[in-house]
Amino acid sequence: MKRTPRLTEADVTPESIFNMKRRQVLKTLGLSAAAMGMPGVAQADILSWFKGNDRPPAPAGRPLDFTKPAQYQADLTLTPADKVSGYNNFYEFGLDKADPAANAGTLKTEPWKLTIDGEVAKPVTLDMDDIFKRFAMEQRIYRMRCVEAWSMVVPWIGFELNKLISLAEPTSKARFVAFQTLYDPEQMPGQKDRFIGGGLNYPYVEGLRLDEAMHPLTILTTGVYGKALPPQNGAPIRLTVPWKYGFKGIKSIVKITLTANQPPTTWNQIAADEYGFYANVNPHVNHPRWSQATERFIGPGGSLKVERQPTLLFNGYAEQVASLYRGLDLRENY
Ligand SMILES: Nc1nc2c(c(=O)[nH]1)N[C@H]1C(S)=C(S)[C@@H](COP(=O)(O)O)O[C@H]1N2
Ligand SMILES: [Mo]
């Protein structure tokens, strides 16, 4: 008997090639779900999940207090707010760019605790009130470049990660920083079902070298466009490393652990040849399946008007960060 083709681990592949449109996903699920017996979630649940839009939208983020340091108010054309918070990657809520905005509204971000531990003298757990009290927020207009070759310019609000790390007092053994997203399959359907979550391992994890984490451009982000982050952008706190591909910018962080050894990272685990630990934006190092020489800038105008522009080395931040990689082969360490 001929078996219905089913999605395998190899089909559920990284960013961009798992770009089946919602309709095709539904078709695939319709064909295969009954035959294979979906673990965890009944087919009907998935179908209604993918309809998406009957879910309550996220409440508007509350306005934040912040300064605007002149050196970080880059004179660049901004991506409009509705695109920054309407075109997202957050696989815990589905693979389509519209899924996070449609489906993340129910993420419970209050109360929220962030723990910093590992190779530190003073491990600490903070709630969001503690974070807003301890760290002054500032707006930073940063370029944002996804490995899929689209880009935005975003007015984030946040504070330098080095301030939090210093608070915990790294030991002399600390060389890397590991980050972890909330793990709560009841709230994040992609964690419960690999058809929704794209077959990634959850919780989503990321990492930086300690010197990258301490760099003044590296921020923990709590807001965008003047307000607290909406869930689809990684509320209530996410990482922003503007010279690296977007997948390094892990969302909805609950834990930061200083380590002696390089930590595993989610996209690297699923496709090591395509997504390196460094993930520095580099027009000269192509992705195995597409060129990184240019990018589609998602700017104002049209519904999703895009303009091709050259990719910049270190996403335009070479002057500030190139020294971190002196002597490192950027082709080998992609
Ligand atoms: N936990 C988690 N963090 C994540 C992702 C994800 O799927 N899960 N996607 C990453 C990718 S690929 C990108 S491009 C950025 C997108 O951030 P934005 O939606 O705020 O633009 O988030 C990153 N952080
Ligand atoms: Mo991305």
Short mmCIF file of C-alpha atoms in Angstrom, two decimals, residues 50-310:
data_model
loop_
_atom_site.label_atom_id
_atom_site.label_comp_id
_atom_site.label_asym_id
_atom_site.label_seq_id
_atom_site.Cartn_x
_atom_site.Cartn_y
_atom_site.Cartn_z
CA PHE A 50 -3.64 28.00 11.82
CA LYS A 51 -6.73 30.09 11.24
CA GLY A 52 -5.15 32.27 13.87
CA ASN A 53 -7.19 35.38 13.71
CA ASP A 54 -9.86 34.49 16.24
CA ARG A 55 -7.30 34.94 19.00
CA PRO A 56 -7.28 38.08 21.09
CA PRO A 57 -4.66 40.52 19.85
CA ALA A 58 -2.00 41.61 22.31
CA PRO A 59 -3.02 44.56 24.46
CA ALA A 60 -1.16 47.71 23.47
CA GLY A 61 2.19 47.91 25.25
CA ARG A 62 2.41 50.51 27.97
CA PRO A 63 4.46 53.62 27.23
CA LEU A 64 8.01 53.41 28.65
CA ASP A 65 10.31 56.03 30.15
CA PHE A 66 13.51 56.30 28.17
CA THR A 67 16.20 58.66 26.96
CA LYS A 68 17.45 59.07 23.41
CA PRO A 69 21.25 59.17 23.46
CA ALA A 70 22.29 61.10 20.34
CA GLN A 71 24.89 58.56 19.23
CA TYR A 72 22.24 55.87 18.85
CA GLN A 73 19.55 57.88 17.04
CA ALA A 74 20.80 56.80 13.63
CA ASP A 75 19.54 58.89 10.73
CA LEU A 76 18.01 55.96 8.85
CA THR A 77 14.58 55.39 7.35
CA LEU A 78 12.59 53.47 9.94
CA THR A 79 10.54 50.38 9.22
CA PRO A 80 6.95 51.33 10.17
CA ALA A 81 5.68 50.02 13.51
CA ASP A 82 2.97 47.84 11.98
CA LYS A 83 5.58 45.94 9.97
CA VAL A 84 8.03 45.63 12.87
CA SER A 85 5.22 44.03 14.90
CA GLY A 86 3.35 42.34 12.07
CA TYR A 87 6.09 40.54 10.13
CA ASN A 88 7.93 38.34 12.63
CA ASN A 89 9.84 35.17 13.26
CA PHE A 90 8.81 33.53 16.53
CA TYR A 91 8.43 29.83 15.75
CA GLU A 92 6.91 29.06 19.14
CA PHE A 93 3.79 30.67 17.63
CA GLY A 94 3.98 29.30 14.08
CA LEU A 95 6.13 29.57 11.00
CA ASP A 96 4.30 32.12 8.91
CA LYS A 97 5.47 35.72 9.29
CA ALA A 98 1.92 36.73 10.31
CA ASP A 99 1.53 33.94 12.89
CA PRO A 100 3.30 35.58 15.86
CA ALA A 101 1.16 38.73 15.67
CA ALA A 102 -1.98 36.63 15.30
CA ASN A 103 -1.15 34.05 17.94
CA ALA A 104 1.20 35.45 20.60
CA GLY A 105 -1.35 37.83 22.13
CA THR A 106 -2.13 35.38 24.90
CA LEU A 107 1.48 35.02 26.08
CA LYS A 108 1.48 35.79 29.79
CA THR A 109 4.34 38.23 30.38
CA GLU A 110 3.30 39.31 33.86
CA PRO A 111 4.63 38.12 36.26
CA TRP A 112 7.97 37.37 34.58
CA LYS A 113 11.26 36.34 36.11
CA LEU A 114 14.71 36.52 34.57
CA THR A 115 17.52 34.57 36.24
CA ILE A 116 21.21 35.12 35.70
CA ASP A 117 23.36 32.27 36.97
CA GLY A 118 26.26 29.94 36.12
CA GLU A 119 29.82 31.24 36.34
CA VAL A 120 28.91 34.27 38.46
CA ALA A 121 29.66 35.25 42.05
CA LYS A 122 26.17 36.67 42.57
CA PRO A 123 23.39 34.81 40.78
CA VAL A 124 20.24 36.87 40.78
CA THR A 125 16.60 36.60 39.75
CA LEU A 126 14.82 39.80 38.78
CA ASP A 127 11.25 40.52 37.85
CA MET A 128 10.42 43.16 35.27
CA ASP A 129 9.82 45.83 37.93
CA ASP A 130 13.31 45.20 39.31
CA ILE A 131 14.72 45.49 35.79
CA PHE A 132 12.98 48.81 35.08
CA LYS A 133 14.09 50.13 38.49
CA ARG A 134 17.71 49.08 38.17
CA PHE A 135 18.40 49.87 34.54
CA ALA A 136 17.68 53.15 32.76
CA MET A 137 16.09 52.51 29.39
CA GLU A 138 17.27 54.17 26.22
CA GLN A 139 16.09 54.19 22.63
CA ARG A 140 18.47 52.79 20.06
CA ILE A 141 17.76 52.87 16.37
CA TYR A 142 19.42 49.75 15.00
CA ARG A 143 19.56 47.98 11.70
CA MET A 144 18.10 44.49 11.93
CA ARG A 145 19.11 41.84 9.41
CA CYS A 146 17.49 38.41 9.25
CA VAL A 147 19.57 35.57 7.81
CA GLU A 148 16.73 35.14 5.29
CA ALA A 149 18.01 38.34 3.58
CA TRP A 150 15.34 40.81 4.65
CA SER A 151 16.10 43.79 6.86
CA MET A 152 14.46 46.49 8.93
CA VAL A 153 15.47 49.58 10.89
CA VAL A 154 13.93 49.49 14.35
CA PRO A 155 13.75 51.96 17.26
CA TRP A 156 14.30 49.51 20.11
CA ILE A 157 14.22 50.47 23.80
CA GLY A 158 16.50 48.67 26.20
CA PHE A 159 19.71 48.71 28.21
CA GLU A 160 23.20 47.33 27.79
CA LEU A 161 23.46 43.65 28.65
CA ASN A 162 26.88 44.33 30.19
CA LYS A 163 25.13 46.13 33.08
CA LEU A 164 23.19 43.03 34.04
CA ILE A 165 26.20 40.77 33.61
CA SER A 166 28.34 43.05 35.77
CA LEU A 167 25.69 42.99 38.47
CA ALA A 168 26.08 39.22 38.71
CA GLU A 169 29.89 39.43 38.80
CA PRO A 170 31.26 36.89 36.30
CA THR A 171 33.90 34.53 37.65
CA SER A 172 37.27 34.17 35.92
CA LYS A 173 35.96 30.98 34.28
CA ALA A 174 33.15 32.74 32.42
CA ARG A 175 33.84 32.89 28.67
CA PHE A 176 30.37 32.55 27.09
CA VAL A 177 26.82 33.60 27.81
CA ALA A 178 23.88 31.25 27.18
CA PHE A 179 20.29 32.48 26.82
CA GLN A 180 17.03 30.58 27.11
CA THR A 181 13.47 31.41 26.03
CA LEU A 182 10.48 30.52 28.21
CA TYR A 183 9.50 26.86 27.94
CA ASP A 184 5.73 26.57 28.33
CA PRO A 185 4.05 24.34 25.75
CA GLU A 186 0.62 25.26 27.11
CA GLN A 187 1.26 28.84 26.07
CA MET A 188 3.51 28.22 23.11
CA PRO A 189 1.90 25.73 20.74
CA GLY A 190 5.03 25.45 18.61
CA GLN A 191 6.74 23.83 21.60
CA LYS A 192 4.03 21.20 21.78
CA ASP A 193 3.83 20.33 18.15
CA ARG A 194 6.66 20.24 15.65
CA PHE A 195 4.39 21.05 12.73
CA ILE A 196 3.58 24.35 14.35
CA GLY A 197 7.08 24.87 15.75
CA GLY A 198 9.04 23.92 12.64
CA GLY A 199 10.80 20.96 14.21
CA LEU A 200 13.18 23.09 16.29
CA ASN A 201 14.34 21.91 19.70
CA TYR A 202 12.69 23.90 22.46
CA PRO A 203 13.27 25.90 24.53
CA TYR A 204 14.95 28.12 21.97
CA VAL A 205 18.52 28.77 23.11
CA GLU A 206 21.19 31.18 21.96
CA GLY A 207 24.67 32.22 22.98
CA LEU A 208 27.39 34.81 22.71
CA ARG A 209 31.03 35.00 23.58
CA LEU A 210 31.41 36.99 26.80
CA ASP A 211 33.17 39.86 25.01
CA GLU A 212 30.32 40.07 22.49
CA ALA A 213 27.81 40.08 25.32
CA MET A 214 29.72 42.86 27.11
CA HIS A 215 29.94 45.03 23.99
CA PRO A 216 28.04 48.32 24.41
CA LEU A 217 25.97 47.70 21.25
CA THR A 218 24.50 44.50 22.74
CA ILE A 219 21.25 45.26 24.52
CA LEU A 220 18.44 43.57 26.34
CA THR A 221 15.33 45.00 24.73
CA THR A 222 12.11 45.75 26.60
CA GLY A 223 10.35 48.00 24.14
CA VAL A 224 9.90 49.18 20.59
CA TYR A 225 8.46 52.38 19.16
CA GLY A 226 8.18 53.95 22.62
CA LYS A 227 6.17 51.17 24.22
CA ALA A 228 6.69 47.86 26.00
CA LEU A 229 7.41 45.05 23.51
CA PRO A 230 4.40 43.31 22.07
CA PRO A 231 4.56 39.53 22.57
CA GLN A 232 5.34 38.83 18.93
CA ASN A 233 8.58 40.84 19.26
CA GLY A 234 9.68 38.83 22.30
CA ALA A 235 8.00 40.39 25.32
CA PRO A 236 8.83 41.17 27.98
CA ILE A 237 12.58 41.03 27.34
CA ARG A 238 14.67 39.88 24.40
CA LEU A 239 18.21 40.15 23.10
CA THR A 240 19.31 42.54 20.33
CA VAL A 241 22.78 42.18 18.78
CA PRO A 242 22.64 44.49 15.78
CA TRP A 243 25.71 43.22 13.91
CA LYS A 244 24.49 39.61 13.90
CA TYR A 245 21.75 37.80 12.02
CA GLY A 246 18.34 38.11 13.63
CA PHE A 247 18.17 34.55 14.92
CA LYS A 248 20.76 35.47 17.57
CA GLY A 249 18.17 37.88 19.00
CA ILE A 250 16.43 35.38 21.24
CA LYS A 251 12.98 36.37 22.48
CA SER A 252 11.09 36.16 25.78
CA ILE A 253 14.18 35.31 27.83
CA VAL A 254 13.88 33.64 31.24
CA LYS A 255 17.48 32.60 31.86
CA ILE A 256 20.98 33.88 31.18
CA THR A 257 23.80 31.53 32.18
CA LEU A 258 27.49 32.34 32.09
CA THR A 259 29.52 29.35 31.00
CA ALA A 260 33.10 28.22 30.47
CA ASN A 261 32.28 26.44 27.21
CA GLN A 262 30.47 27.50 24.05
CA PRO A 263 26.77 26.78 24.56
CA PRO A 264 24.53 25.04 22.01
CA THR A 265 22.30 27.30 19.88
CA THR A 266 18.95 26.34 18.37
CA TRP A 267 19.46 26.99 14.64
CA ASN A 268 22.97 25.57 14.77
CA GLN A 269 21.57 22.37 16.26
CA ILE A 270 19.11 21.88 13.42
CA ALA A 271 21.49 22.84 10.57
CA ALA A 272 25.09 23.46 11.63
CA ASP A 273 26.33 24.01 8.08
CA GLU A 274 23.81 26.82 7.55
CA TYR A 275 23.68 28.62 10.88
CA GLY A 276 26.91 29.15 12.75
CA PHE A 277 27.51 30.20 16.32
CA TYR A 278 28.85 33.60 15.25
CA ALA A 279 26.23 34.56 12.66
CA ASN A 280 27.89 37.90 12.00
CA VAL A 281 26.23 39.71 9.09
CA ASN A 282 28.64 39.37 6.19
CA PRO A 283 27.94 40.10 2.50
CA HIS A 284 30.93 37.97 1.46
CA VAL A 285 29.90 34.75 3.20
CA ASN A 286 26.86 33.32 1.49
CA HIS A 287 24.32 31.07 3.05
CA PRO A 288 24.67 27.63 1.38
CA ARG A 289 21.28 28.13 -0.28
CA TRP A 290 21.26 31.85 -1.07
CA SER A 291 23.47 34.90 -1.50
CA GLN A 292 23.96 37.30 1.37
CA ALA A 293 25.36 40.06 -0.87
CA THR A 294 22.09 42.03 -0.89
CA GLU A 295 19.00 42.28 1.28
CA ARG A 296 15.37 43.35 0.95
CA PHE A 297 14.74 46.37 3.15
CA ILE A 298 11.24 46.42 4.55
CA GLY A 299 10.48 50.13 4.68
CA PRO A 300 7.53 52.49 4.45
CA GLY A 301 5.05 52.30 1.61
CA GLY A 302 3.00 49.55 0.01
CA SER A 303 1.79 46.69 2.15
CA LEU A 304 5.20 45.08 2.28
CA LYS A 305 7.22 47.26 -0.07
CA VAL A 306 10.82 46.11 -0.20
CA GLU A 307 13.94 47.59 -1.70
CA ARG A 308 17.07 45.67 -2.60
CA GLN A 309 20.16 47.15 -1.01
CA PRO A 310 23.70 45.91 -0.44
#
